[in-house]
Coordinates of C-alpha atoms in Angstrom, one line a residue:
Chain A
M12 CA -14.1 -6.7 -11.7
T13 CA -13.8 -4.8 -14.9
D14 CA -12.2 -6.5 -17.4
P15 CA -9.1 -6.8 -18.2
V16 CA -8.5 -4.0 -21.2
R17 CA -5.6 -6.7 -23.2
Y18 CA -7.9 -7.8 -25.0
V19 CA -6.8 -11.1 -26.5
A20 CA -3.3 -13.0 -25.0
K21 CA -2.3 -14.6 -28.4
N22 CA 1.5 -14.3 -29.4
M23 CA 1.5 -11.1 -26.6
R24 CA 4.7 -12.2 -26.2
L25 CA 6.2 -11.6 -29.5
D26 CA 4.5 -8.0 -29.7
L27 CA 5.8 -7.5 -26.5
R28 CA 9.3 -8.4 -27.9
L29 CA 8.8 -5.9 -31.2
I30 CA 8.3 -3.2 -28.2
A31 CA 10.8 -4.2 -26.5
E32 CA 13.7 -4.1 -29.0
M33 CA 12.4 -0.5 -29.5
I34 CA 13.4 0.9 -26.1
P35 CA 17.1 1.5 -25.5
A36 CA 19.4 0.3 -22.4
R37 CA 18.7 1.6 -19.1
A38 CA 15.6 3.6 -20.6
K39 CA 12.9 4.7 -17.8
V40 CA 9.8 3.5 -18.9
L41 CA 5.9 3.4 -17.9
D42 CA 4.1 0.3 -19.4
I43 CA 0.1 1.4 -19.1
G44 CA -1.3 -1.6 -19.3
S45 CA 1.7 -4.1 -17.8
G46 CA -0.9 -7.2 -18.0
D47 CA 1.7 -10.0 -16.1
G48 CA 4.4 -7.8 -16.0
S49 CA 6.1 -9.4 -18.7
L50 CA 7.3 -6.4 -20.4
I51 CA 9.1 -4.9 -17.7
E52 CA 10.5 -7.8 -16.2
H53 CA 11.9 -8.5 -20.0
L54 CA 13.6 -4.5 -19.7
F55 CA 14.7 -4.7 -16.1
R56 CA 16.5 -8.3 -16.5
T57 CA 17.4 -7.6 -20.1
K58 CA 18.3 -4.1 -20.8
Q59 CA 18.6 -2.7 -17.2
C60 CA 15.5 -0.6 -17.5
D61 CA 13.6 0.9 -14.9
A62 CA 10.1 -0.1 -15.9
R63 CA 7.1 0.3 -14.2
G64 CA 3.8 -0.5 -14.7
I65 CA 0.1 0.7 -14.2
E66 CA -2.6 -2.2 -14.8
I67 CA -6.6 -1.9 -14.0
D68 CA -6.7 -5.8 -13.2
M69 CA -6.0 -6.2 -9.8
A70 CA -5.7 -10.0 -10.2
E71 CA -2.4 -9.3 -12.2
V72 CA -1.2 -6.5 -10.3
T73 CA -1.0 -8.8 -7.0
H74 CA 0.9 -11.3 -8.9
S75 CA 3.1 -8.8 -10.8
V76 CA 4.3 -7.3 -7.3
A77 CA 4.3 -10.5 -5.6
H78 CA 7.1 -11.2 -8.6
G79 CA 8.8 -8.8 -7.5
L80 CA 7.7 -5.9 -10.2
P81 CA 7.1 -2.7 -9.5
V82 CA 2.9 -1.9 -10.5
M83 CA 0.0 -0.2 -9.1
Q84 CA -3.4 -1.1 -9.5
G85 CA -4.7 2.4 -11.9
D86 CA -5.9 2.9 -15.4
A87 CA -4.7 4.9 -17.7
D88 CA -7.7 7.1 -18.1
S89 CA -7.8 8.8 -14.5
D90 CA -4.3 6.9 -13.6
L91 CA -1.7 9.1 -15.4
A92 CA -2.1 13.2 -15.4
Q93 CA -1.1 13.1 -11.5
Y94 CA 2.2 12.0 -13.2
P95 CA 5.8 14.8 -13.9
D96 CA 6.3 15.9 -16.7
G97 CA 8.5 14.3 -18.9
G98 CA 9.4 11.6 -15.5
F99 CA 10.0 8.5 -18.5
D100 CA 12.1 8.3 -21.4
Y101 CA 9.0 5.4 -22.8
V102 CA 5.8 5.2 -22.1
V103 CA 4.0 1.8 -23.7
L104 CA 0.5 1.2 -24.1
S105 CA 0.3 -2.2 -25.7
R106 CA -3.4 -3.3 -27.2
T107 CA -4.8 -0.7 -25.2
L108 CA -5.6 2.2 -26.9
Q109 CA -8.8 1.1 -28.9
A110 CA -10.1 0.1 -25.1
V111 CA -9.3 3.3 -23.9
E112 CA -11.9 6.1 -22.8
R113 CA -10.2 8.6 -24.6
P114 CA -8.1 7.6 -26.5
R115 CA -6.6 10.8 -28.1
E116 CA -6.8 12.4 -23.9
V117 CA -4.5 9.1 -23.4
L118 CA -1.9 9.8 -26.0
R119 CA -1.5 13.3 -24.6
Q120 CA -0.4 12.7 -21.5
M121 CA 1.6 9.8 -22.7
L122 CA 3.9 12.3 -24.4
R123 CA 3.6 14.5 -21.5
I124 CA 4.9 12.6 -18.9
G125 CA 7.5 10.1 -21.4
R126 CA 10.0 11.9 -24.1
H127 CA 8.9 8.8 -26.6
A128 CA 5.3 6.9 -26.9
V129 CA 4.8 3.6 -27.7
V130 CA 1.4 2.6 -28.6
S131 CA 0.1 -1.0 -30.5
F132 CA -3.4 -1.5 -31.6
P133 CA -4.6 -4.4 -33.7
N134 CA -5.6 -2.7 -37.4
F135 CA -9.3 -2.1 -37.8
G136 CA -8.7 -1.5 -42.1
H137 CA -7.6 -5.3 -42.0
W138 CA -8.7 -6.6 -45.7
L139 CA -10.6 -9.5 -43.8
V140 CA -13.0 -7.1 -41.3
R141 CA -13.3 -4.7 -44.0
M142 CA -14.8 -8.0 -46.1
Q143 CA -16.8 -9.3 -43.4
L144 CA -18.8 -5.5 -43.0
L145 CA -19.1 -5.6 -46.5
W146 CA -20.6 -9.1 -47.1
S147 CA -22.3 -10.4 -44.1
G148 CA -23.2 -6.8 -43.3
R149 CA -22.4 -7.7 -39.5
M150 CA -19.7 -6.7 -37.1
P151 CA -16.5 -8.4 -37.8
M152 CA -15.8 -10.8 -35.5
T153 CA -12.0 -12.5 -36.2
S154 CA -9.0 -14.0 -34.2
V155 CA -7.9 -10.4 -33.0
W156 CA -11.6 -8.9 -33.0
A157 CA -12.9 -12.0 -31.3
R158 CA -15.3 -10.8 -29.3
P159 CA -19.1 -10.0 -30.5
W160 CA -19.4 -6.3 -30.4
H161 CA -21.9 -6.5 -27.3
E162 CA -19.3 -8.2 -25.2
T163 CA -16.3 -5.9 -26.2
P164 CA -14.0 -4.2 -24.1
N165 CA -12.6 -2.2 -27.5
I166 CA -14.7 0.6 -27.9
H167 CA -12.6 2.3 -29.7
P168 CA -11.3 0.5 -32.7
C169 CA -9.1 2.3 -35.3
T170 CA -6.9 2.2 -38.5
I171 CA -3.5 2.6 -39.1
R172 CA -4.6 5.4 -41.6
D173 CA -6.9 6.7 -38.8
F174 CA -3.8 7.2 -36.4
F175 CA -2.2 8.9 -39.2
V176 CA -4.8 11.4 -39.4
L177 CA -4.6 11.6 -35.1
C178 CA -1.2 12.1 -35.3
A179 CA -0.8 15.1 -38.0
E180 CA -3.7 16.2 -36.1
E181 CA -2.4 16.2 -32.8
G182 CA 0.8 17.1 -34.2
Y183 CA 3.2 13.5 -33.7
V184 CA 6.0 12.7 -35.5
V185 CA 6.1 9.2 -36.1
E186 CA 9.9 8.0 -35.0
K187 CA 9.1 4.3 -35.9
W188 CA 5.9 2.4 -37.2
L189 CA 5.7 -1.2 -38.4
A190 CA 2.8 -3.3 -39.3
V191 CA 2.5 -6.9 -38.6
D192 CA 0.3 -10.3 -39.5
E193 CA -1.1 -11.6 -36.4
A194 CA 1.7 -14.1 -36.0
G195 CA 3.8 -11.0 -35.9
Q196 CA 5.8 -11.6 -39.0
R197 CA 6.9 -8.5 -41.0
S198 CA 5.8 -8.2 -44.3
P199 CA 7.1 -6.5 -47.8
W200 CA 3.9 -4.4 -47.6
R201 CA 5.1 -2.5 -44.6
R202 CA 6.5 0.5 -46.3
W203 CA 3.3 1.3 -47.6
E204 CA 0.8 2.4 -45.3
G205 CA -2.4 2.0 -47.7
L206 CA -1.0 -1.7 -48.0
A207 CA 0.4 -2.5 -44.2
N208 CA -3.5 -0.7 -43.4
L209 CA -4.8 -3.8 -45.6
F210 CA -2.9 -6.6 -44.8
G211 CA -1.6 -5.7 -41.8
E212 CA -3.5 -7.3 -38.2
Q213 CA -2.1 -5.0 -35.3
A214 CA 0.1 -1.9 -35.7
L215 CA 3.1 -0.6 -33.8
F216 CA 4.2 2.7 -33.7
Q217 CA 6.9 5.3 -31.9
L218 CA 6.6 8.8 -31.1
R219 CA 7.1 11.9 -30.3
K220 CA 6.0 15.2 -29.7
A221 CA 6.8 17.6 -32.7
Chain B
M12 CA -10.0 -4.7 36.6
S13 CA -8.2 -5.4 39.5
N14 CA -4.7 -3.5 40.4
S15 CA -2.6 -6.2 40.9
S16 CA -2.9 -6.5 36.9
M17 CA -2.4 -2.9 36.6
Q18 CA 0.8 -3.6 38.9
S19 CA 1.9 -6.2 36.5
L20 CA 2.2 -3.7 33.5
H21 CA 4.2 -1.6 34.5
A22 CA 6.1 -4.3 36.9
I23 CA 7.7 -5.9 34.0
R24 CA 10.9 -5.2 32.2
H25 CA 11.5 -4.9 28.4
Q26 CA 14.7 -4.7 26.9
H27 CA 15.4 -1.0 25.6
A28 CA 17.4 1.2 24.8
A29 CA 18.2 4.3 27.1
F30 CA 19.1 8.0 26.0
A31 CA 20.4 9.9 28.6
D32 CA 20.3 13.2 26.4
G33 CA 16.3 12.3 25.9
L34 CA 14.6 13.9 23.3
M35 CA 13.7 17.2 21.8
L36 CA 9.6 17.3 20.8
E37 CA 7.8 19.1 17.8
C38 CA 5.8 20.6 20.7
G39 CA 8.8 22.0 22.1
V40 CA 8.8 20.4 25.1
A41 CA 12.3 18.1 26.0
L42 CA 11.7 14.9 27.0
P43 CA 14.9 15.0 29.8
H44 CA 15.3 10.9 29.3
L45 CA 14.2 8.3 26.4
D46 CA 14.2 4.8 26.4
V47 CA 12.5 2.6 23.2
A48 CA 11.8 -1.2 24.1
Y49 CA 12.3 -2.9 21.5
R50 CA 12.5 -6.9 20.5
T51 CA 14.4 -8.6 17.6
H52 CA 15.2 -11.5 15.5
G53 CA 17.5 -12.8 13.4
A54 CA 20.5 -11.4 12.6
L55 CA 21.7 -8.5 10.9
N56 CA 24.3 -9.1 8.3
A57 CA 28.7 -7.8 8.4
D58 CA 27.3 -4.6 6.5
K59 CA 24.2 -4.1 8.1
T60 CA 22.0 -3.8 5.2
N61 CA 19.4 -6.4 6.3
A62 CA 17.7 -4.5 9.0
I63 CA 13.4 -4.4 9.0
L64 CA 12.4 -2.1 11.0
I65 CA 8.6 -2.6 12.2
C66 CA 5.6 0.1 12.7
H67 CA 3.6 -0.9 14.6
A68 CA -0.4 -0.3 15.6
L69 CA -2.5 1.9 18.2
T70 CA -2.4 -0.9 20.5
A71 CA 0.1 -3.5 19.7
D72 CA 3.4 -3.3 20.8
Q73 CA 7.1 -4.6 20.0
Y74 CA 6.2 -8.5 20.6
V75 CA 5.6 -8.8 17.1
A76 CA 6.9 -12.6 17.2
E77 CA 7.3 -14.1 20.1
T78 CA 5.2 -14.8 23.4
H79 CA 3.6 -12.0 25.0
P80 CA 5.1 -11.7 28.3
L81 CA 1.9 -10.6 29.6
T82 CA -1.2 -12.2 27.5
G83 CA 0.7 -15.4 27.1
R84 CA -0.5 -14.9 23.0
P85 CA 1.7 -15.6 20.5
G86 CA 3.0 -11.9 18.3
W87 CA 0.9 -9.9 16.8
W88 CA 2.3 -10.4 13.6
D89 CA 3.3 -14.1 14.2
A90 CA 1.8 -15.5 10.1
V91 CA 3.9 -12.5 9.0
V92 CA 7.1 -12.3 10.8
G93 CA 9.0 -15.4 11.3
S94 CA 11.4 -18.0 9.5
G95 CA 10.0 -19.0 6.2
K96 CA 7.4 -16.0 6.5
P97 CA 6.9 -12.8 4.0
I98 CA 9.0 -11.3 6.5
D99 CA 11.7 -13.9 6.6
I100 CA 14.3 -14.1 9.8
D101 CA 16.2 -16.2 8.0
R102 CA 16.7 -12.9 5.6
Y103 CA 16.0 -10.2 7.7
F104 CA 16.8 -8.4 11.0
V105 CA 13.7 -7.2 12.4
I106 CA 13.6 -4.4 14.6
C107 CA 10.3 -3.7 16.2
T108 CA 9.6 -0.9 18.8
N109 CA 7.4 0.4 21.0
V110 CA 6.1 3.6 20.0
L111 CA 7.1 6.6 22.5
G112 CA 4.0 7.0 24.3
G113 CA 3.3 3.3 25.1
C114 CA 3.3 1.3 27.9
M115 CA 5.2 -1.5 27.0
G116 CA 9.1 0.4 28.1
S117 CA 9.3 3.0 25.3
T118 CA 9.0 6.3 27.4
G119 CA 5.3 7.0 28.2
P120 CA 2.6 8.9 30.2
G121 CA 4.0 5.5 32.5
S122 CA 7.1 6.6 32.7
P123 CA 9.2 8.4 35.8
R124 CA 9.0 12.5 35.2
G125 CA 12.3 12.8 36.9
E126 CA 14.4 10.9 39.3
D127 CA 11.3 10.2 41.3
P128 CA 10.7 6.3 40.2
A129 CA 7.2 7.0 41.7
E130 CA 6.5 10.6 40.3
L131 CA 4.9 9.5 36.7
W132 CA 3.6 11.3 34.3
G133 CA 0.6 10.8 33.6
T134 CA -1.7 13.5 32.2
D135 CA 1.3 15.9 32.4
F136 CA 3.2 13.8 29.6
P137 CA 3.7 16.1 27.0
P138 CA 1.4 15.7 23.2
V139 CA 3.5 13.1 21.0
T140 CA 3.4 13.2 17.5
V141 CA 3.8 10.0 14.7
R142 CA 6.8 12.1 14.1
D143 CA 7.6 11.7 17.3
M144 CA 7.6 8.0 17.8
V145 CA 9.6 7.8 14.1
R146 CA 12.4 10.0 15.8
A147 CA 13.0 7.9 18.5
Q148 CA 13.1 4.7 16.3
K149 CA 15.8 6.9 14.1
R150 CA 18.1 6.5 17.8
L151 CA 18.1 3.3 17.9
I152 CA 18.5 2.8 14.6
D153 CA 21.3 4.9 15.0
R154 CA 22.4 2.7 18.0
L155 CA 22.4 0.1 16.7
G156 CA 25.0 1.0 13.8
I157 CA 22.1 1.1 10.9
A158 CA 22.8 3.4 8.2
K159 CA 19.8 2.4 5.7
L160 CA 17.1 0.7 6.9
F161 CA 16.2 -2.0 4.0
A162 CA 12.9 -2.3 4.6
V163 CA 10.0 0.2 7.2
I164 CA 6.8 -1.6 7.4
G165 CA 3.9 -1.0 9.5
G166 CA 0.0 -0.7 9.1
S167 CA -2.8 1.6 10.2
M168 CA -1.0 3.8 12.6
G169 CA 2.6 1.3 11.9
G170 CA 1.8 2.8 8.0
M171 CA 1.4 6.2 9.4
Q172 CA 5.0 6.2 10.7
V173 CA 6.5 4.2 7.5
L174 CA 5.2 7.1 5.4
D175 CA 7.3 9.7 7.7
W176 CA 10.3 7.8 8.0
A177 CA 9.8 7.6 3.7
A178 CA 9.8 11.2 4.2
T179 CA 11.3 12.2 7.0
Y180 CA 14.5 10.1 6.4
P181 CA 14.4 9.5 2.7
D182 CA 18.3 8.2 2.2
H183 CA 17.7 6.0 5.2
V184 CA 15.0 4.0 3.9
F185 CA 15.4 1.5 0.9
A186 CA 11.8 0.0 0.9
A187 CA 9.0 1.3 2.6
V188 CA 5.3 -0.9 2.9
P189 CA 2.3 1.0 4.4
I190 CA 0.1 -1.1 4.8
A191 CA -4.4 -0.2 5.9
T192 CA -2.9 3.3 6.1
A193 CA -3.5 7.2 5.2
P194 CA -2.2 10.0 4.6
Y195 CA -4.1 11.6 7.6
H196 CA -6.5 10.8 10.3
S197 CA -10.0 12.1 8.8
A198 CA -13.1 14.0 10.6
Q199 CA -14.8 10.0 11.6
N200 CA -11.0 9.0 12.5
I201 CA -10.6 11.8 14.6
A202 CA -14.1 11.3 15.6
F203 CA -14.5 7.5 16.5
N204 CA -11.1 8.3 18.8
E205 CA -13.3 10.8 20.8
V206 CA -16.3 8.3 21.4
G207 CA -13.3 6.3 23.1
R208 CA -11.1 8.6 25.0
Q209 CA -14.8 10.1 26.0
A210 CA -15.7 7.0 27.9
I211 CA -12.2 7.1 29.2
F212 CA -13.0 10.8 30.4
A213 CA -16.1 9.7 32.6
D214 CA -14.9 6.9 34.2
P215 CA -14.9 8.0 37.8
D216 CA -12.0 6.0 38.1
W217 CA -9.9 7.6 35.8
K218 CA -9.6 11.0 38.6
G219 CA -8.3 13.1 36.0
G220 CA -5.4 10.8 35.0
R221 CA -4.0 10.2 38.6
Y222 CA -5.6 7.0 38.9
W223 CA -1.9 5.5 39.0
E224 CA -1.1 6.7 42.8
D225 CA -3.3 4.7 44.0
D226 CA -2.5 1.9 41.7
G227 CA -5.9 1.6 39.9
A228 CA -6.9 1.9 36.8
P229 CA -10.7 3.2 34.7
A230 CA -10.8 -0.3 33.7
R231 CA -14.6 0.5 32.3
G232 CA -13.9 3.6 30.2
L233 CA -11.0 2.2 28.5
A234 CA -13.2 -1.3 28.2
V235 CA -15.4 0.8 26.0
A236 CA -13.0 2.9 24.0
R237 CA -10.9 -0.9 23.0
M238 CA -15.1 -1.7 22.4
V239 CA -15.9 1.3 20.2
A240 CA -12.6 0.9 18.5
H241 CA -12.6 -3.2 17.8
I242 CA -16.2 -2.2 15.7
T243 CA -14.0 -0.5 13.5
Y244 CA -11.6 -3.1 12.8
L245 CA -14.4 -5.3 11.8
S246 CA -16.2 -5.0 8.5
E247 CA -19.7 -5.4 8.7
E248 CA -19.3 -8.8 7.3
A249 CA -17.2 -10.2 9.3
L250 CA -19.4 -9.4 12.2
T251 CA -21.8 -11.1 10.2
R252 CA -20.4 -14.2 10.1
K253 CA -18.8 -14.2 13.1
F254 CA -21.5 -13.6 15.0
G255 CA -25.0 -13.0 12.9
R256 CA -28.1 -12.0 15.4
R257 CA -27.1 -15.4 18.0
Q258 CA -28.2 -14.8 21.7
R259 CA -27.1 -16.8 24.4
S260 CA -28.7 -16.7 27.8
A261 CA -26.6 -14.8 30.3
A262 CA -27.4 -13.5 34.2
A263 CA -28.5 -10.4 34.0
P264 CA -25.9 -7.7 35.7
S265 CA -26.2 -7.5 39.6
G266 CA -28.9 -3.9 38.7
M267 CA -30.1 -4.4 35.2
S268 CA -33.7 -5.9 34.2
A269 CA -35.0 -8.7 32.3
L270 CA -34.2 -6.5 29.7
F271 CA -30.1 -8.0 29.1
S272 CA -31.0 -11.6 30.4
D273 CA -30.5 -12.3 26.9
K274 CA -26.7 -11.2 25.0
F275 CA -26.4 -10.9 21.4
E276 CA -23.1 -13.5 20.8
V277 CA -21.6 -9.6 19.4
E278 CA -21.9 -8.3 23.0
S279 CA -20.5 -11.1 24.8
Y280 CA -17.5 -10.9 22.5
L281 CA -16.8 -6.8 22.4
Q282 CA -16.8 -7.3 26.1
H283 CA -14.6 -9.8 26.1
Q284 CA -12.2 -7.8 23.8
G285 CA -13.1 -4.4 26.2
S286 CA -11.9 -6.5 29.4
S287 CA -9.1 -8.4 28.3
F288 CA -7.7 -5.3 26.5
V289 CA -7.5 -3.0 29.8
G290 CA -4.7 -6.1 31.4
R291 CA -2.6 -4.9 29.1
F292 CA -3.0 -1.1 28.6
D293 CA -2.4 1.8 30.0
A294 CA -5.7 4.2 30.0
N295 CA -2.6 7.5 29.4
S296 CA -0.9 5.9 26.9
Y297 CA -4.4 5.2 24.7
L298 CA -5.2 9.0 24.9
T299 CA -2.0 10.2 23.9
I300 CA -1.7 7.2 21.3
T301 CA -5.1 8.5 19.4
R302 CA -3.8 11.8 20.0
A303 CA -0.8 11.1 18.0
C304 CA -3.4 9.3 15.1
D305 CA -5.5 12.0 15.4
Y306 CA -2.6 15.2 14.5
F307 CA -1.3 13.3 11.7
D308 CA -1.7 14.8 8.6
L309 CA 1.7 14.3 6.3
A310 CA 0.6 16.8 3.7
A311 CA -0.1 19.5 5.9
E312 CA 3.6 20.8 6.9
H313 CA 4.4 21.0 2.6
G314 CA 1.8 23.8 1.9
D315 CA -1.1 20.5 1.5
N316 CA 1.0 18.8 -1.7
L317 CA 1.5 15.5 -0.4
S318 CA 3.4 14.8 -3.1
A319 CA 6.3 17.3 -2.2
A320 CA 6.6 15.6 1.4
F321 CA 8.1 12.6 -1.3
A322 CA 10.0 15.1 -3.7
G323 CA 13.6 13.0 -4.9
T324 CA 12.8 10.2 -2.8
S325 CA 14.1 7.1 -4.6
T326 CA 12.8 4.7 -2.0
R327 CA 10.7 2.0 -3.1
F328 CA 7.2 1.8 -2.0
C329 CA 4.7 -0.7 -1.9
L330 CA 1.0 0.6 -0.9
I331 CA -1.1 -2.4 0.3
S332 CA -5.0 -1.9 1.1
F333 CA -7.5 -4.2 1.6
T334 CA -11.4 -3.8 0.1
S335 CA -13.3 -4.0 2.9
D336 CA -11.3 -1.1 5.5
W337 CA -13.8 1.5 6.3
L338 CA -11.4 2.7 8.5
Y339 CA -8.2 3.2 6.4
P340 CA -9.7 2.9 3.1
T341 CA -8.3 2.6 0.1
A342 CA -8.5 5.6 -1.3
G343 CA -6.1 6.9 1.5
S344 CA -3.8 4.6 -0.6
R345 CA -4.6 5.7 -3.3
A346 CA -3.8 9.4 -3.1
V347 CA -0.8 8.5 -1.0
A348 CA 0.3 6.5 -4.4
R349 CA -0.6 8.9 -7.0
A350 CA 1.5 11.7 -4.5
L351 CA 4.7 9.6 -4.7
N352 CA 4.0 8.7 -8.7
A353 CA 3.7 12.6 -8.7
A354 CA 7.2 12.6 -7.3
A355 CA 8.6 10.4 -9.8
A356 CA 8.8 7.6 -7.0
N357 CA 9.2 3.5 -7.7
V358 CA 5.7 3.0 -6.2
S359 CA 4.0 -0.6 -6.4
F360 CA 0.3 0.1 -5.2
V361 CA -2.1 -3.4 -4.6
E362 CA -5.7 -3.2 -2.7
I363 CA -6.2 -6.6 -1.3
V364 CA -9.6 -8.6 -1.9
S365 CA -10.7 -9.4 1.4
D366 CA -14.2 -9.2 3.5
K367 CA -11.9 -8.6 7.5
G368 CA -11.9 -5.0 7.5
H369 CA -9.3 -2.8 9.1
D370 CA -7.8 -6.2 10.6
A371 CA -7.1 -8.1 8.3
F372 CA -3.7 -6.9 7.5
L373 CA -3.2 -9.1 11.0
L374 CA -5.0 -12.2 9.8
D375 CA -4.6 -14.8 7.3
E376 CA -4.5 -13.4 3.9
P377 CA -2.2 -15.7 0.8
D378 CA -2.7 -13.0 -1.6
F379 CA -0.9 -9.9 1.1
F380 CA 1.4 -12.0 1.6
R381 CA 2.5 -13.0 -1.6
T382 CA 2.6 -9.4 -1.9
L383 CA 4.5 -8.5 0.9
A384 CA 7.0 -11.5 0.1
G385 CA 7.3 -10.3 -3.5
F386 CA 7.8 -7.1 -3.0
L387 CA 10.9 -7.9 -0.5
R388 CA 12.1 -10.1 -2.7
G389 CA 12.5 -7.7 -5.3
C390 CA 13.8 -4.8 -3.8
A391 CA 16.2 -7.1 -1.9
E392 CA 17.2 -8.2 -5.4
H393 CA 17.5 -4.2 -6.0
A394 CA 19.5 -3.9 -3.2
G395 CA 22.2 -6.1 -3.9
L396 CA 20.6 -8.8 -1.0
N397 CA 20.7 -12.0 -3.3
K398 CA 24.3 -12.6 -3.2

């Protein structure tokens, strides 16, 4: 069994709560990398959303379905292509982008099958990450980037600035974005991209096609 | 097999619904009369919204959760269907029919062809399809006054019926659970069925299919067919665990050399499976039903586009496969799940880890039970059954 792509469960509830805040009631939602299904359950229970999940880890899928949640085993790199265009209002990829094989293609698929994409990822531009690489000359290990380089499933780390560049290249409109520290606190620097890139531990984006 | 056991196969009266107007089959032949044998468990609620139809596999029957009248053995899905079990008869009204073409009371090759009860269909019974089986079941569901089934559930050939139900009557199925099944019968599936059929044809007692005229049966051929099929239901791991290379001494069958005086345990096991099968199954039914499976190809009638079979469906699906099932491997269930995604359907898909092969869906698999029970509970909530 491959390692689940969700790289850290810490503060997951909060991460998902921030995502849930972005999604309106009764929306049709696809959660890619749905883990134990907390987000889709939350969206169904509190917002009457038609929320469905895809999860790579079979144990998590079994757990979710056994809790009555519509989840199918599949993976972001290979199981998005068959969904019809515009089948969902929102497609969510939470803390998974950095672990997929082809992030750019996954984003394309998300915005093909959904009108909006909600993406969260850990920010590799955080000052602590930069400091560690600068001073120790070794791959950074922080509470967010907690595994050694040879063990991590996070094969495509990026910074907040990198992500803005990608969105510009692909012609995506950033509808909303925010950066939070690991405790999930929004900070005064959150509206300045450069400062967010330095102090934000996680980023959350809502995109649509231009 | 003795003649008396063959008689008992047809002597038993099974609860059934009779349809005097018969059934027009896909092949174009009209059955002048249709019997659908069935059993029910639990109680239908006042709104008739809690009915679950269970579709059985190739050689099972309607005795899903009660002692079998012929074999005296517990129901074939006793672990799954019952009070407090994954398919809970305290909550749901469970219906299980004997398939069209079967030999437990539904119209099949062993049924009278016309007015004369002694003149049976035999091999003249028209070729039936999985769709025909489903349409026969639909007649019963209509007669019971059930407008919409809460769920249709089945494994193996039963799973094909579930898929066909969902494709043919999407507005009459709230939830569908196809288990350990495939969207079409593969060349390998057909090949194994053909070996079984050839074994029956090769038995001199088959008599061109007219064995019933003198109350006989091609017991040897049918037993071999069952032995071959049984191998496909198990995994190599399960066979190794159960039997390994263990041998036991046995008297060589008369006329055989000392070469066979010792028997591998797996051989006696298969022979037992074969010989106990012939007492409860009719050879012509076996031919008819295996053929129906072989014909099954849900995408074919939709221009080879499986998702078109489910276009616009609002049925909630849960596909379940098993890791060691090589008869209906996970790839088939995944293909269905992907086709359903393409149709924007609500799909759950789980592959259960098991080393028990295709038969896993009939055995005690806690993850499977949890998945099935949880899916049904979730669907009941969406259907408003949890009042």
